[in-house]
């Protein structure tokens, strides 16, 4: 398996870092902010725990395993397995406080590209999705 950086999306959200961190570090609670999520099932706790997403789109399922959390630097890293994309990938979410009310939110994806799929093709799908999800998190936790 050779992972390559496919996507890195950074947005500034008008939400304090603590509010955003509470949402993204709560592994297994994505249904609170992830649109189109039908259910989330969490097995285990902490590093190594696995969350299973079932989406409203029939047959679409994803599994994510929590691999790394850095509380001090606001980083969450997880392995991603999807039934519609037969490859391994890793997602990383990183936050940085700009000031009291604004946070820089970076979401990256590293993927072992399967044969027949280019970085550009995958990036066209992932970049807009990450932007959408970053703002979904921000909207869900705005005070």
CSV table of N, CA and C in Angstrom, one decimal:
chain,number,residue,atom,x,y,z
A,1,UNK,N,0.8,-1.2,0.0
A,1,UNK,CA,0.0,0.0,0.0
A,1,UNK,C,0.9,1.2,0.0
A,2,UNK,N,0.6,2.1,-1.0
A,2,UNK,CA,1.4,3.4,-1.0
A,2,UNK,C,0.4,4.5,-1.0
A,3,UNK,N,0.4,5.3,0.1
A,3,UNK,CA,-0.6,6.4,0.2
A,3,UNK,C,0.0,7.6,-0.4
A,4,UNK,N,-0.8,8.4,-1.1
A,4,UNK,CA,-0.4,9.6,-1.7
A,4,UNK,C,-1.4,10.7,-1.3
A,5,UNK,N,-1.0,11.9,-1.1
A,5,UNK,CA,-1.9,13.0,-0.8
A,5,UNK,C,-2.8,13.3,-2.0
A,6,UNK,N,-4.0,13.2,-1.8
A,6,UNK,CA,-5.0,13.4,-2.9
A,6,UNK,C,-5.7,14.7,-2.8
A,7,UNK,N,-6.0,15.1,-1.5
A,7,UNK,CA,-6.8,16.3,-1.3
A,7,UNK,C,-6.3,16.9,0.0
A,8,UNK,N,-6.3,18.2,0.0
A,8,UNK,CA,-6.1,19.0,1.2
A,8,UNK,C,-6.9,20.3,1.1
A,9,UNK,N,-7.9,20.4,1.9
A,9,UNK,CA,-8.8,21.5,1.9
A,9,UNK,C,-8.7,22.3,3.2
A,10,UNK,N,-8.6,23.6,3.1
A,10,UNK,CA,-8.5,24.4,4.3
A,10,UNK,C,-9.5,25.5,4.2
A,11,UNK,N,-10.3,25.7,5.2
A,11,UNK,CA,-11.3,26.7,5.3
A,11,UNK,C,-11.2,27.4,6.6
A,12,UNK,N,-11.6,28.7,6.7
A,12,UNK,CA,-11.7,29.4,7.9
A,12,UNK,C,-13.2,29.5,8.3
A,13,UNK,N,-13.5,28.9,9.5
A,13,UNK,CA,-14.8,29.0,10.0
A,13,UNK,C,-15.0,29.9,11.1
A,14,UNK,N,-16.1,30.5,11.2
A,14,UNK,CA,-16.4,31.5,12.3
A,14,UNK,C,-16.9,30.9,13.5
A,15,UNK,N,-16.1,30.0,14.1
A,15,UNK,CA,-16.5,29.2,15.3
A,15,UNK,C,-15.3,29.0,16.1
A,16,UNK,N,-15.3,29.2,17.4
A,16,UNK,CA,-14.2,29.0,18.3
A,16,UNK,C,-13.6,27.6,18.2
A,17,UNK,N,-12.3,27.4,18.3
A,17,UNK,CA,-11.7,26.1,18.1
A,17,UNK,C,-12.2,25.1,19.0
A,18,UNK,N,-12.6,25.4,20.3
A,18,UNK,CA,-13.1,24.4,21.2
A,18,UNK,C,-14.4,23.8,20.8
A,19,UNK,N,-15.2,24.6,20.1
A,19,UNK,CA,-16.5,24.1,19.6
A,19,UNK,C,-16.3,23.1,18.5
A,20,UNK,N,-15.4,23.5,17.6
A,20,UNK,CA,-15.1,22.6,16.4
A,20,UNK,C,-14.5,21.3,16.9
A,21,UNK,N,-13.5,21.5,17.8
A,21,UNK,CA,-12.8,20.3,18.3
A,21,UNK,C,-13.8,19.3,19.0
A,22,UNK,N,-14.7,19.9,19.8
A,22,UNK,CA,-15.7,19.0,20.4
A,22,UNK,C,-16.4,18.1,19.4
A,23,UNK,N,-16.7,18.6,18.3
A,23,UNK,CA,-17.4,17.9,17.2
A,23,UNK,C,-16.5,16.8,16.6
A,24,UNK,N,-15.4,17.3,16.1
A,24,UNK,CA,-14.6,16.3,15.3
A,24,UNK,C,-13.8,15.3,16.1
A,25,UNK,N,-13.6,15.6,17.4
A,25,UNK,CA,-12.9,14.6,18.3
A,25,UNK,C,-13.9,13.6,18.9
A,26,UNK,N,-15.2,13.8,18.7
A,26,UNK,CA,-16.2,12.9,19.3
A,26,UNK,C,-16.4,11.8,18.3
A,27,UNK,N,-15.5,10.9,18.2
A,27,UNK,CA,-15.5,9.8,17.3
A,27,UNK,C,-16.8,8.9,17.5
A,28,UNK,N,-17.6,8.9,16.5
A,28,UNK,CA,-18.9,8.1,16.6
A,28,UNK,C,-20.1,9.0,16.7
A,29,UNK,N,-19.9,10.3,16.8
A,29,UNK,CA,-21.0,11.2,16.9
A,29,UNK,C,-21.3,12.0,15.6
A,30,UNK,N,-20.8,11.5,14.5
A,30,UNK,CA,-20.8,12.3,13.3
A,30,UNK,C,-22.3,12.5,12.8
A,31,UNK,N,-23.2,11.7,13.2
A,31,UNK,CA,-24.6,11.9,12.8
A,31,UNK,C,-25.1,13.3,13.2
A,32,UNK,N,-24.5,13.9,14.2
A,32,UNK,CA,-24.9,15.2,14.7
A,32,UNK,C,-24.6,16.3,13.7
A,33,UNK,N,-23.6,16.1,12.8
A,33,UNK,CA,-23.2,17.1,11.9
A,33,UNK,C,-23.1,16.6,10.4
A,34,UNK,N,-23.0,15.3,10.2
A,34,UNK,CA,-22.7,14.8,8.8
A,34,UNK,C,-24.1,14.7,8.1
A,35,UNK,N,-24.3,15.5,7.1
A,35,UNK,CA,-25.6,15.4,6.3
A,35,UNK,C,-25.6,14.0,5.6
A,36,UNK,N,-26.8,13.5,5.4
A,36,UNK,CA,-27.1,12.3,4.7
A,36,UNK,C,-26.7,11.0,5.4
A,37,UNK,N,-26.4,11.2,6.7
A,37,UNK,CA,-26.0,10.1,7.6
A,37,UNK,C,-27.3,9.4,8.1
A,38,UNK,N,-27.5,8.2,7.8
A,38,UNK,CA,-28.6,7.4,8.3
A,38,UNK,C,-28.3,6.9,9.7
A,39,UNK,N,-27.1,6.3,9.9
A,39,UNK,CA,-26.8,5.8,11.2
A,39,UNK,C,-25.3,5.7,11.4
A,40,UNK,N,-24.8,5.7,12.6
A,40,UNK,CA,-23.4,5.5,12.9
A,40,UNK,C,-23.4,4.4,14.0
A,41,UNK,N,-22.5,3.4,13.9
A,41,UNK,CA,-22.4,2.4,14.9
A,41,UNK,C,-20.9,2.4,15.3
A,42,UNK,N,-20.6,2.5,16.6
A,42,UNK,CA,-19.3,2.6,17.1
A,42,UNK,C,-18.9,1.3,17.9
A,43,UNK,N,-17.8,0.7,17.5
A,43,UNK,CA,-17.3,-0.4,18.2
A,43,UNK,C,-15.9,0.0,18.9
A,44,UNK,N,-15.9,-0.2,20.2
A,44,UNK,CA,-14.7,0.2,20.9
A,44,UNK,C,-14.7,1.6,21.3
A,45,UNK,N,-13.5,2.0,21.9
A,45,UNK,CA,-13.4,3.4,22.5
A,45,UNK,C,-11.9,3.8,22.3
A,46,UNK,N,-11.7,5.0,21.8
A,46,UNK,CA,-10.4,5.5,21.7
A,46,UNK,C,-9.7,5.0,20.5
A,47,UNK,N,-8.3,5.0,20.5
A,47,UNK,CA,-7.5,4.6,19.4
A,47,UNK,C,-7.9,3.1,19.1
A,48,UNK,N,-8.1,2.9,17.8
A,48,UNK,CA,-8.5,1.5,17.3
A,48,UNK,C,-10.0,1.3,17.2
A,49,UNK,N,-10.8,2.2,17.8
A,49,UNK,CA,-12.2,2.0,17.7
A,49,UNK,C,-12.6,2.2,16.2
A,50,UNK,N,-13.7,1.6,15.8
A,50,UNK,CA,-14.2,1.6,14.4
A,50,UNK,C,-15.6,2.1,14.4
A,51,UNK,N,-15.9,3.1,13.5
A,51,UNK,CA,-17.2,3.6,13.3
A,51,UNK,C,-17.7,3.1,12.0
A,52,UNK,N,-19.0,2.7,11.9
A,52,UNK,CA,-19.6,2.3,10.6
A,52,UNK,C,-20.7,3.3,10.3
A,53,UNK,N,-20.5,3.9,9.1
A,53,UNK,CA,-21.5,4.9,8.6
A,53,UNK,C,-22.5,4.1,7.6
A,54,UNK,N,-23.7,4.3,7.8
A,54,UNK,CA,-24.7,3.9,6.8
A,54,UNK,C,-25.4,5.2,6.3
A,55,UNK,N,-25.4,5.4,5.0
A,55,UNK,CA,-25.9,6.6,4.4
A,55,UNK,C,-27.3,6.4,3.9
A,56,UNK,N,-28.1,7.4,3.7
A,56,UNK,CA,-29.4,7.3,3.1
A,56,UNK,C,-29.4,6.7,1.7
A,57,UNK,N,-28.3,7.0,1.0
A,57,UNK,CA,-28.1,6.5,-0.3
A,57,UNK,C,-28.0,5.0,-0.2
A,58,UNK,N,-28.9,4.2,-0.9
A,58,UNK,CA,-29.0,2.8,-0.7
A,58,UNK,C,-27.6,2.1,-1.0
A,59,UNK,N,-27.2,1.2,-0.1
A,59,UNK,CA,-26.0,0.4,-0.3
A,59,UNK,C,-24.7,1.1,0.0
A,60,UNK,N,-24.7,2.4,0.4
A,60,UNK,CA,-23.5,3.1,0.6
A,60,UNK,C,-23.1,3.0,2.1
A,61,UNK,N,-21.9,2.4,2.3
A,61,UNK,CA,-21.4,2.2,3.7
A,61,UNK,C,-20.0,2.6,3.7
A,62,UNK,N,-19.5,3.1,4.9
A,62,UNK,CA,-18.1,3.4,5.1
A,62,UNK,C,-17.7,3.0,6.5
A,63,UNK,N,-16.5,2.6,6.7
A,63,UNK,CA,-15.9,2.2,8.0
A,63,UNK,C,-14.7,3.1,8.2
A,64,UNK,N,-14.6,3.6,9.4
A,64,UNK,CA,-13.4,4.4,9.7
A,64,UNK,C,-12.8,3.9,11.1
A,65,UNK,N,-11.5,3.8,11.1
A,65,UNK,CA,-10.8,3.4,12.3
A,65,UNK,C,-10.0,4.5,12.9
A,66,UNK,N,-10.2,4.9,14.1
A,66,UNK,CA,-9.5,6.0,14.7
A,66,UNK,C,-8.0,5.5,15.0
A,67,UNK,N,-7.1,6.2,14.4
A,67,UNK,CA,-5.7,5.9,14.4
A,67,UNK,C,-4.8,6.8,15.3
A,68,UNK,N,-5.2,8.1,15.4
A,68,UNK,CA,-4.4,9.0,16.1
A,68,UNK,C,-5.2,10.2,16.5
A,69,UNK,N,-4.9,10.7,17.7
A,69,UNK,CA,-5.6,11.9,18.3
A,69,UNK,C,-4.5,12.7,19.0
A,70,UNK,N,-4.3,14.0,18.6
A,70,UNK,CA,-3.4,14.9,19.3
A,70,UNK,C,-4.2,16.1,19.8
A,71,UNK,N,-4.6,16.0,21.1
A,71,UNK,CA,-5.4,17.0,21.7
A,71,UNK,C,-4.8,18.3,21.8
A,72,UNK,N,-3.5,18.4,22.1
A,72,UNK,CA,-2.8,19.7,22.2
A,72,UNK,C,-2.8,20.4,20.8
A,73,UNK,N,-2.6,19.7,19.7
A,73,UNK,CA,-2.5,20.3,18.4
A,73,UNK,C,-3.8,20.2,17.6
A,74,UNK,N,-4.8,19.6,18.2
A,74,UNK,CA,-6.2,19.5,17.5
A,74,UNK,C,-6.1,18.8,16.2
A,75,UNK,N,-5.6,17.5,16.3
A,75,UNK,CA,-5.5,16.7,15.1
A,75,UNK,C,-6.2,15.3,15.4
A,76,UNK,N,-7.0,14.9,14.4
A,76,UNK,CA,-7.6,13.6,14.4
A,76,UNK,C,-7.3,12.9,13.1
A,77,UNK,N,-6.8,11.6,13.2
A,77,UNK,CA,-6.5,10.9,12.0
A,77,UNK,C,-7.2,9.5,12.0
A,78,UNK,N,-7.7,9.1,10.8
A,78,UNK,CA,-8.5,7.9,10.8
A,78,UNK,C,-8.3,7.2,9.4
A,79,UNK,N,-8.3,5.9,9.5
A,79,UNK,CA,-8.3,5.1,8.2
A,79,UNK,C,-9.7,4.9,7.7
A,80,UNK,N,-9.9,5.0,6.4
A,80,UNK,CA,-11.2,5.0,5.8
A,80,UNK,C,-11.3,3.8,4.8
A,81,UNK,N,-12.4,3.0,4.9
A,81,UNK,CA,-12.7,1.9,4.0
A,81,UNK,C,-14.1,2.1,3.5
A,82,UNK,N,-14.3,2.2,2.2
A,82,UNK,CA,-15.6,2.4,1.6
A,82,UNK,C,-16.0,1.2,0.8
A,83,UNK,N,-17.3,0.8,0.8
A,83,UNK,CA,-17.7,-0.3,0.0
A,83,UNK,C,-17.8,0.0,-1.5
A,84,UNK,N,-17.8,1.3,-1.8
A,84,UNK,CA,-17.9,1.8,-3.2
A,84,UNK,C,-16.6,2.2,-3.8
A,85,UNK,N,-15.5,2.1,-3.0
A,85,UNK,CA,-14.2,2.5,-3.5
A,85,UNK,C,-13.2,1.5,-2.9
A,86,UNK,N,-12.8,0.5,-3.7
A,86,UNK,CA,-12.0,-0.6,-3.1
A,86,UNK,C,-10.5,-0.2,-3.0
A,87,UNK,N,-10.2,0.6,-2.0
A,87,UNK,CA,-8.9,1.0,-1.7
A,87,UNK,C,-8.8,1.5,-0.3
A,88,UNK,N,-7.6,1.7,0.2
A,88,UNK,CA,-7.4,2.2,1.5
A,88,UNK,C,-7.1,3.7,1.4
A,89,UNK,N,-7.6,4.4,2.4
A,89,UNK,CA,-7.3,5.8,2.5
A,89,UNK,C,-7.2,6.3,4.0
A,90,UNK,N,-6.6,7.4,4.2
A,90,UNK,CA,-6.5,8.0,5.5
A,90,UNK,C,-7.0,9.4,5.5
A,91,UNK,N,-7.8,9.8,6.4
A,91,UNK,CA,-8.3,11.2,6.6
A,91,UNK,C,-7.7,11.8,7.8
A,92,UNK,N,-7.3,13.1,7.7
A,92,UNK,CA,-6.8,13.8,8.8
A,92,UNK,C,-7.5,15.2,8.9
A,93,UNK,N,-8.0,15.5,10.1
A,93,UNK,CA,-8.6,16.8,10.3
A,93,UNK,C,-7.7,17.5,11.3
A,94,UNK,N,-7.3,18.8,11.0
A,94,UNK,CA,-6.5,19.6,11.9
A,94,UNK,C,-7.1,20.9,12.0
A,95,UNK,N,-7.0,21.4,13.2
A,95,UNK,CA,-7.6,22.8,13.6
A,95,UNK,C,-6.5,23.7,14.1
A,96,UNK,N,-6.7,25.0,13.8
A,96,UNK,CA,-5.8,26.0,14.4
A,96,UNK,C,-6.6,27.2,14.7
A,97,UNK,N,-6.5,27.7,15.9
A,97,UNK,CA,-7.2,28.9,16.3
A,97,UNK,C,-6.6,30.1,15.6
A,98,UNK,N,-7.4,30.9,14.9
A,98,UNK,CA,-7.0,32.2,14.3
A,98,UNK,C,-7.1,33.3,15.4
A,99,UNK,N,-8.2,33.3,16.0
A,99,UNK,CA,-8.5,34.2,17.1
A,99,UNK,C,-9.6,33.6,18.0
A,100,UNK,N,-10.2,34.4,18.8
A,100,UNK,CA,-11.2,33.8,19.8
A,100,UNK,C,-12.4,33.2,19.1
A,101,UNK,N,-12.8,33.7,17.9
A,101,UNK,CA,-14.0,33.3,17.3
A,101,UNK,C,-13.8,32.6,15.9
A,102,UNK,N,-12.6,32.4,15.5
A,102,UNK,CA,-12.3,31.9,14.1
A,102,UNK,C,-11.3,30.7,14.2
A,103,UNK,N,-11.5,29.7,13.4
A,103,UNK,CA,-10.7,28.5,13.4
A,103,UNK,C,-10.3,28.2,11.9
A,104,UNK,N,-9.1,27.8,11.7
A,104,UNK,CA,-8.7,27.2,10.4
A,104,UNK,C,-8.9,25.7,10.5
A,105,UNK,N,-9.6,25.2,9.6
A,105,UNK,CA,-10.0,23.8,9.6
A,105,UNK,C,-9.4,23.2,8.3
A,106,UNK,N,-8.4,22.2,8.5
A,106,UNK,CA,-7.8,21.6,7.3
A,106,UNK,C,-8.2,20.1,7.3
A,107,UNK,N,-8.7,19.6,6.2
A,107,UNK,CA,-9.1,18.2,6.1
A,107,UNK,C,-8.3,17.6,4.9
A,108,UNK,N,-7.5,16.6,5.1
A,108,UNK,CA,-6.7,16.0,4.1
A,108,UNK,C,-7.1,14.5,3.9
A,109,UNK,N,-6.8,14.0,2.7
A,109,UNK,CA,-7.0,12.6,2.3
A,109,UNK,C,-5.8,12.1,1.6
A,110,UNK,N,-5.3,11.0,2.1
A,110,UNK,CA,-4.2,10.2,1.5
A,110,UNK,C,-4.8,8.9,1.0
A,111,UNK,N,-4.6,8.5,-0.2
A,111,UNK,CA,-5.2,7.4,-0.8
A,111,UNK,C,-4.2,6.5,-1.5
A,112,UNK,N,-4.4,5.2,-1.4
A,112,UNK,CA,-3.7,4.3,-2.3
A,112,UNK,C,-4.5,4.1,-3.5
A,113,UNK,N,-4.2,4.8,-4.6
A,113,UNK,CA,-5.0,4.9,-5.8
A,113,UNK,C,-5.1,3.5,-6.5
A,114,UNK,N,-6.4,3.1,-6.7
A,114,UNK,CA,-6.6,1.9,-7.4
A,114,UNK,C,-6.3,2.1,-8.9
A,115,UNK,N,-6.1,1.0,-9.6
A,115,UNK,CA,-5.9,1.1,-11.0
A,115,UNK,C,-7.1,1.7,-11.7
A,116,UNK,N,-6.9,2.5,-12.7
A,116,UNK,CA,-8.0,3.1,-13.4
A,116,UNK,C,-8.6,4.3,-12.8
A,117,UNK,N,-8.1,4.8,-11.7
A,117,UNK,CA,-8.6,6.0,-11.0
A,117,UNK,C,-7.5,7.0,-10.9
A,118,UNK,N,-7.6,8.2,-11.4
A,118,UNK,CA,-6.6,9.2,-11.3
A,118,UNK,C,-6.7,10.0,-10.1
A,119,UNK,N,-5.7,10.7,-9.7
A,119,UNK,CA,-5.7,11.6,-8.5
A,119,UNK,C,-6.7,12.7,-8.9
A,120,UNK,N,-6.7,13.2,-10.1
A,120,UNK,CA,-7.6,14.3,-10.5
A,120,UNK,C,-9.1,13.9,-10.4
A,121,UNK,N,-9.4,12.7,-10.8
A,121,UNK,CA,-10.8,12.2,-10.7
A,121,UNK,C,-11.2,12.2,-9.3
A,122,UNK,N,-10.4,11.6,-8.4
A,122,UNK,CA,-10.8,11.5,-7.0
A,122,UNK,C,-10.8,12.8,-6.3
A,123,UNK,N,-9.9,13.7,-6.7
A,123,UNK,CA,-9.9,15.0,-6.1
A,123,UNK,C,-11.1,15.8,-6.4
A,124,UNK,N,-11.7,15.6,-7.6
A,124,UNK,CA,-12.9,16.3,-8.0
A,124,UNK,C,-14.1,15.9,-7.2
A,125,UNK,N,-14.0,14.7,-6.6
A,125,UNK,CA,-15.1,14.2,-5.7
A,125,UNK,C,-14.8,14.7,-4.3
A,126,UNK,N,-13.6,14.6,-3.9
A,126,UNK,CA,-13.3,14.8,-2.5
A,126,UNK,C,-13.2,16.2,-2.1
A,127,UNK,N,-12.6,17.1,-2.8
A,127,UNK,CA,-12.4,18.5,-2.4
A,127,UNK,C,-13.8,19.2,-2.1
A,128,UNK,N,-14.8,19.1,-3.0
A,128,UNK,CA,-16.1,19.7,-2.7
A,128,UNK,C,-16.7,19.1,-1.5
A,129,UNK,N,-16.6,17.7,-1.3
A,129,UNK,CA,-17.2,17.1,-0.2
A,129,UNK,C,-16.5,17.5,1.1
A,130,UNK,N,-15.2,17.7,1.2
A,130,UNK,CA,-14.5,18.2,2.4
A,130,UNK,C,-15.0,19.6,2.7
A,131,UNK,N,-15.1,20.5,1.7
A,131,UNK,CA,-15.6,21.8,2.0
A,131,UNK,C,-17.0,21.8,2.6
A,132,UNK,N,-17.8,21.0,2.0
A,132,UNK,CA,-19.2,20.9,2.4
A,132,UNK,C,-19.3,20.4,3.9
A,133,UNK,N,-18.4,19.4,4.2
A,133,UNK,CA,-18.4,18.8,5.5
A,133,UNK,C,-17.8,19.7,6.6
A,134,UNK,N,-16.8,20.5,6.2
A,134,UNK,CA,-16.2,21.5,7.1
A,134,UNK,C,-17.3,22.5,7.5
A,135,UNK,N,-18.0,23.0,6.6
A,135,UNK,CA,-19.1,23.9,6.9
A,135,UNK,C,-20.3,23.3,7.6
A,136,UNK,N,-20.5,22.0,7.4
A,136,UNK,CA,-21.5,21.3,8.1
A,136,UNK,C,-21.2,21.2,9.6
A,137,UNK,N,-19.9,20.9,9.9
A,137,UNK,CA,-19.4,20.9,11.3
A,137,UNK,C,-19.6,22.3,11.9
A,138,UNK,N,-19.2,23.3,11.2
A,138,UNK,CA,-19.3,24.7,11.7
A,138,UNK,C,-20.7,25.1,12.0
A,139,UNK,N,-21.6,24.8,11.0
A,139,UNK,CA,-23.0,25.1,11.2
A,139,UNK,C,-23.6,24.4,12.4
A,140,UNK,N,-23.2,23.1,12.6
A,140,UNK,CA,-23.8,22.3,13.6
A,140,UNK,C,-23.4,22.8,15.0
A,141,UNK,N,-22.3,23.4,15.2
A,141,UNK,CA,-21.8,23.8,16.5
A,141,UNK,C,-21.8,25.3,16.8
A,142,UNK,N,-22.3,26.1,15.8
A,142,UNK,CA,-22.3,27.5,16.1
A,142,UNK,C,-23.1,27.8,17.3
A,143,UNK,N,-22.6,28.8,18.1
A,143,UNK,CA,-23.3,29.1,19.4
A,143,UNK,C,-24.1,30.4,19.2
